Coordinates of C-alpha atoms in Angstrom, one line a residue:
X1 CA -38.9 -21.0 97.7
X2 CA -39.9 -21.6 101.4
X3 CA -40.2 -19.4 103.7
X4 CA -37.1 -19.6 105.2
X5 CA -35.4 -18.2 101.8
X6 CA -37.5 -15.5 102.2
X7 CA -37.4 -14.2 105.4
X8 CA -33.3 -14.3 104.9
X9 CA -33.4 -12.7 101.8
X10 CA -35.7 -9.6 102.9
X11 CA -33.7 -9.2 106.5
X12 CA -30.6 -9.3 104.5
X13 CA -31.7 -6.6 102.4
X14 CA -32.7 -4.3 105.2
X15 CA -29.6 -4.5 107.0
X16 CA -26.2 -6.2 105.4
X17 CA -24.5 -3.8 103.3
X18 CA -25.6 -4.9 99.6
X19 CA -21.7 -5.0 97.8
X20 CA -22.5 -8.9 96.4
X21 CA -25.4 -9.2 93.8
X22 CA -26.4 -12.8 95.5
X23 CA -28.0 -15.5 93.8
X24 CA -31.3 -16.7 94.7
X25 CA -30.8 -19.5 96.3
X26 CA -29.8 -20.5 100.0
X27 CA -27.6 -23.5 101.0
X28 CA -27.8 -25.0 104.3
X29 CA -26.0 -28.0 104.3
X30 CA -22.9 -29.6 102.4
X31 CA -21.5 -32.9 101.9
X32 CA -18.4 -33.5 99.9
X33 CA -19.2 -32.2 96.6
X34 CA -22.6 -31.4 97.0
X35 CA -24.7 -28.5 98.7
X36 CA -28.6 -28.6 99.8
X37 CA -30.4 -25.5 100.2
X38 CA -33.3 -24.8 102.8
X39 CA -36.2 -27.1 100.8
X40 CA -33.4 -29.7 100.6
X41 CA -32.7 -29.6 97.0
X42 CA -29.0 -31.0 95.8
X43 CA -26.8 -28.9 93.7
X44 CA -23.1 -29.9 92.6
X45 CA -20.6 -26.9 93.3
X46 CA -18.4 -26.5 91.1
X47 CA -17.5 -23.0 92.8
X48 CA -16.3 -24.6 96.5
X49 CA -16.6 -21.4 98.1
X50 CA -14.0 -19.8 95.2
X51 CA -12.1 -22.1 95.7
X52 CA -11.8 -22.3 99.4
X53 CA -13.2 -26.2 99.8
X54 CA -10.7 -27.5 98.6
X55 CA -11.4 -31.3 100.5
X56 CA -15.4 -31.0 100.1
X57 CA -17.5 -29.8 102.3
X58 CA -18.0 -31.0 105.9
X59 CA -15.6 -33.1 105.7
X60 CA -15.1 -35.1 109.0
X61 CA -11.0 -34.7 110.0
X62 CA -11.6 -30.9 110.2
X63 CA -15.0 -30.8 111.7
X64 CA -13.6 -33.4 114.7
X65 CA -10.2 -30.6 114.6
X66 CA -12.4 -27.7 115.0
X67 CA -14.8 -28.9 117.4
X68 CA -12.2 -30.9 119.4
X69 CA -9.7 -27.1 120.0
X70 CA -13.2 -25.6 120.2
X71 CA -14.1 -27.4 123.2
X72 CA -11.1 -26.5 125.0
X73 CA -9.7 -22.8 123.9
X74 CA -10.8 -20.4 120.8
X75 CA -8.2 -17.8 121.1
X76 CA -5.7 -16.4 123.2
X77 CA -3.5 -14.0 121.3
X78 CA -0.4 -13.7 119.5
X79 CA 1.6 -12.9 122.8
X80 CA 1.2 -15.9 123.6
X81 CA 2.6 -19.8 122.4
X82 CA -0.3 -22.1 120.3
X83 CA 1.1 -25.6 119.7
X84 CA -1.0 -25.4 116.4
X85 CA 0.3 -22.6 115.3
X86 CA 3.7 -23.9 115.0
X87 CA 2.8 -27.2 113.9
X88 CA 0.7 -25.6 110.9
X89 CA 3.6 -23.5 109.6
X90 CA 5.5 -26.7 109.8
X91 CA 3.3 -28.7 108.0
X92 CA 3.3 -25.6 105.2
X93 CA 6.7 -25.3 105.4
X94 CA 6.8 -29.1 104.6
X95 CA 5.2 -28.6 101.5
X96 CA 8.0 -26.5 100.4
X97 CA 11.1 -28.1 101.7
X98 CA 12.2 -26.5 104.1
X99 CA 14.0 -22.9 104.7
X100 CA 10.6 -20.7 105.1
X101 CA 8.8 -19.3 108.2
X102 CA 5.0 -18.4 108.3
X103 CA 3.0 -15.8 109.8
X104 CA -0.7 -16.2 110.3
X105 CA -3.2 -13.3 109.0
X106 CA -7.2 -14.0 108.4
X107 CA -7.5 -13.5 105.0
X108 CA -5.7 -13.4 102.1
X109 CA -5.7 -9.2 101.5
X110 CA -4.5 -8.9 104.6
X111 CA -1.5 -11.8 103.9
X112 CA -1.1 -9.5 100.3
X113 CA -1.1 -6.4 102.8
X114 CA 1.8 -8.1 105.0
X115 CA 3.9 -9.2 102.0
X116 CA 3.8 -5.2 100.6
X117 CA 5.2 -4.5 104.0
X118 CA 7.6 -7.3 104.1
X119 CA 8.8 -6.0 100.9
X120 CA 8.8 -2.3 101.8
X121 CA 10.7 -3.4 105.0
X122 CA 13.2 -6.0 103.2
X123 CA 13.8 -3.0 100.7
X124 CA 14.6 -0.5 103.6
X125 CA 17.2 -2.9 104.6
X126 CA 18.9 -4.2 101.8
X127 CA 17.6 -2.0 98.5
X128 CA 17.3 1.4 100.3
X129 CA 14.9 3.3 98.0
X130 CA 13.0 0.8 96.4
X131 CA 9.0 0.8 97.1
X132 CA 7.2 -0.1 94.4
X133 CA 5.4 -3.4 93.7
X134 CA 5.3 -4.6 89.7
X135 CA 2.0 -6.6 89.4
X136 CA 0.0 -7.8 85.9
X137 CA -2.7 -6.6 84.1
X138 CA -5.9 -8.6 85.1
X139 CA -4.4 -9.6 88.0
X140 CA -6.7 -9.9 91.2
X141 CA -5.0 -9.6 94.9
X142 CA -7.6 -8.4 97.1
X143 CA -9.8 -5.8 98.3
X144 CA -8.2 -3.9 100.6
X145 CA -6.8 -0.6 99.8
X146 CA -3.0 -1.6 99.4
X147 CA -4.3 -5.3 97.6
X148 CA -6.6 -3.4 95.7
X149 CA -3.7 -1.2 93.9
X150 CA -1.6 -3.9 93.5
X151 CA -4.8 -5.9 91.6
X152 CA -4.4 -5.2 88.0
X153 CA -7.9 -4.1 87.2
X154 CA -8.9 -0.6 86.5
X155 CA -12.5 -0.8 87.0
X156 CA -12.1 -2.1 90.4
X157 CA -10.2 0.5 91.9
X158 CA -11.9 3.6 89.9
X159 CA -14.4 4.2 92.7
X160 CA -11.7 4.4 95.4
X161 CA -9.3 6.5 93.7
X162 CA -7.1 7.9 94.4
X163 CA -4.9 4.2 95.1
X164 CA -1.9 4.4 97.0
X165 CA 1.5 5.4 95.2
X166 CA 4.1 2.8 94.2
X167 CA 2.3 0.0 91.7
X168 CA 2.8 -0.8 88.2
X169 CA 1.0 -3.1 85.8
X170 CA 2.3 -4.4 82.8
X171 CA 1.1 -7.6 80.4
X172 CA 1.0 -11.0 81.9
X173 CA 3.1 -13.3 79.9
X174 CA 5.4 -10.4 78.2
X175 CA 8.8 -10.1 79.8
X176 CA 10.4 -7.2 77.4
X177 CA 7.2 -4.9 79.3
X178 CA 8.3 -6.4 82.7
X179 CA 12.0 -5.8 82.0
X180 CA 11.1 -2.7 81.8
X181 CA 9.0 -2.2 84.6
X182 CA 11.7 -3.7 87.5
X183 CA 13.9 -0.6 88.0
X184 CA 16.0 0.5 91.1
X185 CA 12.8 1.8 92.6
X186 CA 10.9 -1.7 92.3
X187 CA 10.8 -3.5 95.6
X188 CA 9.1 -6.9 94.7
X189 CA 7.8 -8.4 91.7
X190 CA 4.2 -10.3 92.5
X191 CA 2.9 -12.7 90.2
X192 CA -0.4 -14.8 90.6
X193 CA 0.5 -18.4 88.7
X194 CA -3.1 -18.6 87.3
X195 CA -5.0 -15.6 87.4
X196 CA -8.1 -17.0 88.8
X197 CA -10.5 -14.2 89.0
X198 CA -9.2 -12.3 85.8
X199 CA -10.5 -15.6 83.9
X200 CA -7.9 -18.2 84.6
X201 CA -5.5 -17.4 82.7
X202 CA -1.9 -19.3 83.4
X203 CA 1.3 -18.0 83.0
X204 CA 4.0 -20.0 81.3
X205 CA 6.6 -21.7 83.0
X206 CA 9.1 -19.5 80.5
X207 CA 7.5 -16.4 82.2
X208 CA 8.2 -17.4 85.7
X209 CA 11.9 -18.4 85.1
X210 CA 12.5 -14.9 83.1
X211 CA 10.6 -13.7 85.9
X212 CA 12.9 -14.8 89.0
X213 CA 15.8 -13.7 86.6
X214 CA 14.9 -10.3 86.5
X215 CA 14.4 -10.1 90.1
X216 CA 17.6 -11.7 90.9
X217 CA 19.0 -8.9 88.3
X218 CA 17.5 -6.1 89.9
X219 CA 18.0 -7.2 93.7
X220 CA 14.0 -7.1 94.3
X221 CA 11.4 -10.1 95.6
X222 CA 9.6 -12.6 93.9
X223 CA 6.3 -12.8 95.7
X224 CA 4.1 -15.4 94.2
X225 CA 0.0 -14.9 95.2
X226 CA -1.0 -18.9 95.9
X227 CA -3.9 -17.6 97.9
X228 CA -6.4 -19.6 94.8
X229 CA -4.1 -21.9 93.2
X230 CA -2.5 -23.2 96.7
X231 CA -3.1 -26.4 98.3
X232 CA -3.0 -28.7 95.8
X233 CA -5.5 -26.8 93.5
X234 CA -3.4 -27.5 90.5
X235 CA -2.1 -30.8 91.0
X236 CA 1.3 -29.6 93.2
X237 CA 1.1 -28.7 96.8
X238 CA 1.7 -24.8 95.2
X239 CA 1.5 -24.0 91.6
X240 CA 4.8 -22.1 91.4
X241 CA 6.5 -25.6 92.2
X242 CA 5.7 -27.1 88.8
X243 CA 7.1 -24.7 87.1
X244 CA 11.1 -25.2 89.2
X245 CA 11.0 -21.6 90.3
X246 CA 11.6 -20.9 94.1
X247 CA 10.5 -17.4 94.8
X248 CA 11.1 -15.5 98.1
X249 CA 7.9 -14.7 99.2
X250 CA 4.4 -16.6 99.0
X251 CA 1.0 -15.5 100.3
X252 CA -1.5 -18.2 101.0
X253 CA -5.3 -18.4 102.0
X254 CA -8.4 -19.9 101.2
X255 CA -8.2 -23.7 101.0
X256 CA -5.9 -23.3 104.1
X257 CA -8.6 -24.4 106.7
X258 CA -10.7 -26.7 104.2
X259 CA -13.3 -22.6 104.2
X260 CA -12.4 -21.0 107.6
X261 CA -11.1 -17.2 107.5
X262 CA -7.0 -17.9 107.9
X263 CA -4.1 -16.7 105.2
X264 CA -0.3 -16.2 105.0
X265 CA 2.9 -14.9 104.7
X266 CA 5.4 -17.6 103.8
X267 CA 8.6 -16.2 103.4
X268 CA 12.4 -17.5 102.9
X269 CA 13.8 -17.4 106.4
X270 CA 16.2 -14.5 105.1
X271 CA 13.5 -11.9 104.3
X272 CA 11.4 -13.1 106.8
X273 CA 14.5 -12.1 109.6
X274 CA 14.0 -8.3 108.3
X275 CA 11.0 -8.0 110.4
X276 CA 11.5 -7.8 114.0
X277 CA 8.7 -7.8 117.0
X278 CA 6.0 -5.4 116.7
X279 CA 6.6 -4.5 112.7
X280 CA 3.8 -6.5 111.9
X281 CA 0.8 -8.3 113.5
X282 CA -3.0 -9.9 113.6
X283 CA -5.5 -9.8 116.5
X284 CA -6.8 -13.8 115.1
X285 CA -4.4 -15.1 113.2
X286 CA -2.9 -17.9 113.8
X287 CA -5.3 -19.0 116.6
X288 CA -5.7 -22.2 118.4
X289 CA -8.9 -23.5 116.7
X290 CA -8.5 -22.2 113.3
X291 CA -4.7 -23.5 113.0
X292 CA -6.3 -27.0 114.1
X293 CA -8.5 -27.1 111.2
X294 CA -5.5 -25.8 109.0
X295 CA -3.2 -29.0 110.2
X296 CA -6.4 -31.7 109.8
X297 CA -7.4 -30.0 106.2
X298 CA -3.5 -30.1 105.3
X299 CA -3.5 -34.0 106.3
X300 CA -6.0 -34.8 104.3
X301 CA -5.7 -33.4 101.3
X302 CA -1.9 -35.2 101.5
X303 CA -3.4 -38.6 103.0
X304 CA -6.0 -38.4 100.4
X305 CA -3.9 -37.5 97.8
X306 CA -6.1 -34.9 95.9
X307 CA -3.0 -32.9 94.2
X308 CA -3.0 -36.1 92.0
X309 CA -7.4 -36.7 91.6
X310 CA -6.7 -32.3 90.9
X311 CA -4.0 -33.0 87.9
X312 CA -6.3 -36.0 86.7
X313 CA -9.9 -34.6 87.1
X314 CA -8.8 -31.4 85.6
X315 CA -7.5 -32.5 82.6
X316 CA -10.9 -34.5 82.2
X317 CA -13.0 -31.8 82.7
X318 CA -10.8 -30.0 80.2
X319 CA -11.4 -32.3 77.7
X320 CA -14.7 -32.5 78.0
X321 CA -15.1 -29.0 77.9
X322 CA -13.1 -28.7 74.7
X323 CA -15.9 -31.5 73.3
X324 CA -18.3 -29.3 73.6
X325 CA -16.7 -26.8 72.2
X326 CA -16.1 -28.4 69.3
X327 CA -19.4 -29.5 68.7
X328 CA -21.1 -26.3 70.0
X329 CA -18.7 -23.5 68.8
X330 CA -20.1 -21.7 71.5
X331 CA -17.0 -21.7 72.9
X332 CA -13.8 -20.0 72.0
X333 CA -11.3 -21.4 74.4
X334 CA -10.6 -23.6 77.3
X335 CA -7.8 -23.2 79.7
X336 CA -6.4 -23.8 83.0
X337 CA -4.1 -26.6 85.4
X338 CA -6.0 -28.8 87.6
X339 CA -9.3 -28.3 88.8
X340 CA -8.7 -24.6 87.6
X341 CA -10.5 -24.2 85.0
X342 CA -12.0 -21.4 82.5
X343 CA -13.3 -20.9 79.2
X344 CA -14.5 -18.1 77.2
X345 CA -17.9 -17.7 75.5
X346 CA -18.3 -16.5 72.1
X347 CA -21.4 -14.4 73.0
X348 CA -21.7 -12.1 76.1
X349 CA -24.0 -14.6 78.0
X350 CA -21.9 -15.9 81.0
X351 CA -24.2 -14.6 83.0
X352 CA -27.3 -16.1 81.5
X353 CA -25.6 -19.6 81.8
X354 CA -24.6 -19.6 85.2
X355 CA -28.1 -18.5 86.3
X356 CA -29.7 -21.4 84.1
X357 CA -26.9 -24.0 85.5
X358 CA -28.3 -23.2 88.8
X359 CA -31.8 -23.9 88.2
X360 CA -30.6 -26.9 86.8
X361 CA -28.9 -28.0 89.9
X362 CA -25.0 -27.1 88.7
X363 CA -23.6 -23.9 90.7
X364 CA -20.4 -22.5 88.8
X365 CA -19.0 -19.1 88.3
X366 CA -19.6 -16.1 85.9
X367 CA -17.1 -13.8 85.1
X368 CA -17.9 -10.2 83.5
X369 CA -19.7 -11.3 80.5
X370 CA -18.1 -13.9 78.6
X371 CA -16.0 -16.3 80.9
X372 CA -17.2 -19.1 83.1
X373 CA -14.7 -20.2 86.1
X374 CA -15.0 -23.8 87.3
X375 CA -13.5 -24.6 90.8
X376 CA -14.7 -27.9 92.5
X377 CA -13.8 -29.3 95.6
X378 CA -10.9 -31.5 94.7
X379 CA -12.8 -34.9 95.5
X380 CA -14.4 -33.7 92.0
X381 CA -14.6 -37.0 89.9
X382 CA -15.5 -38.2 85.9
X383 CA -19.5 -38.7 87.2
X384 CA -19.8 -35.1 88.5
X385 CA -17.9 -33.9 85.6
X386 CA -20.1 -35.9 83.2
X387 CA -23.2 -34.5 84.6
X388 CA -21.4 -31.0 84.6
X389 CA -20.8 -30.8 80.3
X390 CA -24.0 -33.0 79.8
X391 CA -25.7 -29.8 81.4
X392 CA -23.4 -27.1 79.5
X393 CA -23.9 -29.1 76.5
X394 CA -27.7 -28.5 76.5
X395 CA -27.5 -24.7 77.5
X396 CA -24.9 -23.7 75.2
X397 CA -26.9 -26.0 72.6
X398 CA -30.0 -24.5 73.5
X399 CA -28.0 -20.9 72.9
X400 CA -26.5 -21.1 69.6
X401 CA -29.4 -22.8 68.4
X402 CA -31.3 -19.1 69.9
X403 CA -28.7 -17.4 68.2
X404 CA -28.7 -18.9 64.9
X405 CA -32.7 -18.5 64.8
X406 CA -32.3 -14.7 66.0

């Protein structure tokens, strides 16, 4: 590594608060589907940011955006009218037909964060009592206190304990245990489509119809977490859509602003009416520059018609996957929608892989011990996918052959 690597990695270690075990590496330029790091070495990313890249990286509609509001005015406020603003919730509210209104946050905890309150406040008024949030096992909403109870994963929220009252997990995919769960006390149900950093695991469409039934039985919100599978991810503009369910609430993020901080509240423009001025707010959200980028990344992944190179691509990469894990049986199972894909490992060596795909020029994703995560820009094509399993192949070759000699 150069010096430059070096210098970054020892200032980094004497003064940014260590919470990410980083890899060893440092990118310092991207191009579509392909990163250099600082001695100009190429890598394909099959990560994209976790999925927040969704049209490649640098692409030139959203740099011209940016730097074009840039040049003019960063930020002024929320008490104040931004053209791009409105034009963005427009353009999201589009994508779902009408009917919706948006609000702007930087991230998408703090969009889960304003959808608990939306809920809490939409309860108040029309379900006084209710307060609770029903979310799944191995779900994942964020890392903020209120997002962090509402994620579905014990051993992330041990170390902050004790996590603020009113959230309930049950099974993903079992709608006798959520039946169960959705009560007079329940304020909104909130479902992730495809648990992304669980594993990828989808639900089925079955769940999500029994799912808005209950709700509609129990007088409580359907809140659907697009924040990773949004923006054409899957192969529709939101996962929920494929399925025919409508819910009443939606939180977005990520792939909003093509890797700039911005997320969402999209609500149904009834449960959005039950909160009035100063119930909610963001010092940046929804600013001139950043909603500029939003409306030129939006565009393009329309113009460019990446929900359909998502459906196609992903179900390639899919397949190939599933080769080699038919010829390797290194693999126990491949799933996913779009370019949203994950498999599990028969051995505990996710984390061995992923470090050897990176020396080998492939960045992708390692979760816990057993499950890789792949999430390319959507511009991913056959060629990069090809060079992506020829490179598995040979690890997870070089594995079992390890493993059958052990």
């Amino acid at each position: 590594m150069g010096g430059s690597f070096d210098a970054a990695k020892a200032l980094d270690a004497e003064v940014v608060m260590q919470t990410y075990a980083r890899k060893p590496v440092m990118f310092v330029r991207g191009e579509g589907m392909r990163l250099y790091d600082d001695e100009g070495r190429e890598y394909l990313d099959f990560v994209s940011g976790i999925g927040a890249v969704n049209l490649g990286h640098a692409h030139p509609a959203v740099t011209a955006a940016l730097c074009d509001q840039a040049s003019k005015l960063v930020h002024v406020s929320n008490l104040f009218y931004v053209e791009h603003r409105a034009e963005l919730a427009s353009d999201i509210v589009g994508l779902l037909g009408g009917g919706w209104r948006v609000f702007f946050s930087n991230s998408g905890a703090e969009a889960v964060e304003g959808a608990i309150k939306l809920a809490r406040r939409w309860a108040g008024v029309r379900k006084p009592g209710a307060f609770k949030v029903v979310s799944l096992d191995r779900s994942f909403h964020g890392r903020t206190l209120a997002a962090l109870a509402a994620t579905g994963q014990a051993s992330k929220q041990e170390a902050f304990a004790p996590m603020p009252e009113g959230f309930v997990h049950v099974p993903a995919n079992d709608l006798v245990a959520l039946a169960a769960a959705v009560d007079d006390t329940v304020a909104a149900v909130m479902l992730e489509v495809v648990q992304g950093e669980g594993g990828v695991w989808p639900l089925s469409d079955e769940y999500l119809r029994g799912a808005r039934s209950i709700c509609d039985a129990h007088g409580c919100l359907l809140v659907i977490d697009e924040i990773q599978t949004g923006f054409f991810r899957t192969g529709p503009a939101f996962a929920h859509q494929a399925s025919g369910v409508v819910p009443d609430v939606i939180t977005v993020a990520k792939a909003l602003a093509n890797g700039l901080p911005i997320g969402g509240i999209v609500a149904r423009d009834e449960v959005a009416a039950t909160l009035a001025p100063g119930d909610h707010g963001s010092t940046f959200g929804g600013g001139p520059a950043i909603c500029a980028a939003g409306r030129a990344t939006v565009g393009a992944l329309i113009a460019e018609k990446l929900g359909d190179n998502a459906t196609q691509s992903g179900a390639y990469l899919r397949e190939r996957l599933q080769s080699i894990a038919d010829a390797t049986r290194a693999i126990t199972d491949v799933r996913g929608a779009g370019l949203m894909v994950g498999l599990t490992l028969r051995n505990p060596i996710a984390q061995q892989v992923g470090a050897t795909a990176l020396e080998r020029g492939i960045v992708i994703n390692a979760i816990g011990t057993d499950i890789l995560r792949f999430l390319p820009p959507l511009v991913c094509g056959k060629a990069e996918i090809d060079t992506l399993c020829c490179t598995l192949s040979d690890i997870l070759g070089e594995s079992s052959e390890a493993d059958a000699h052990s």
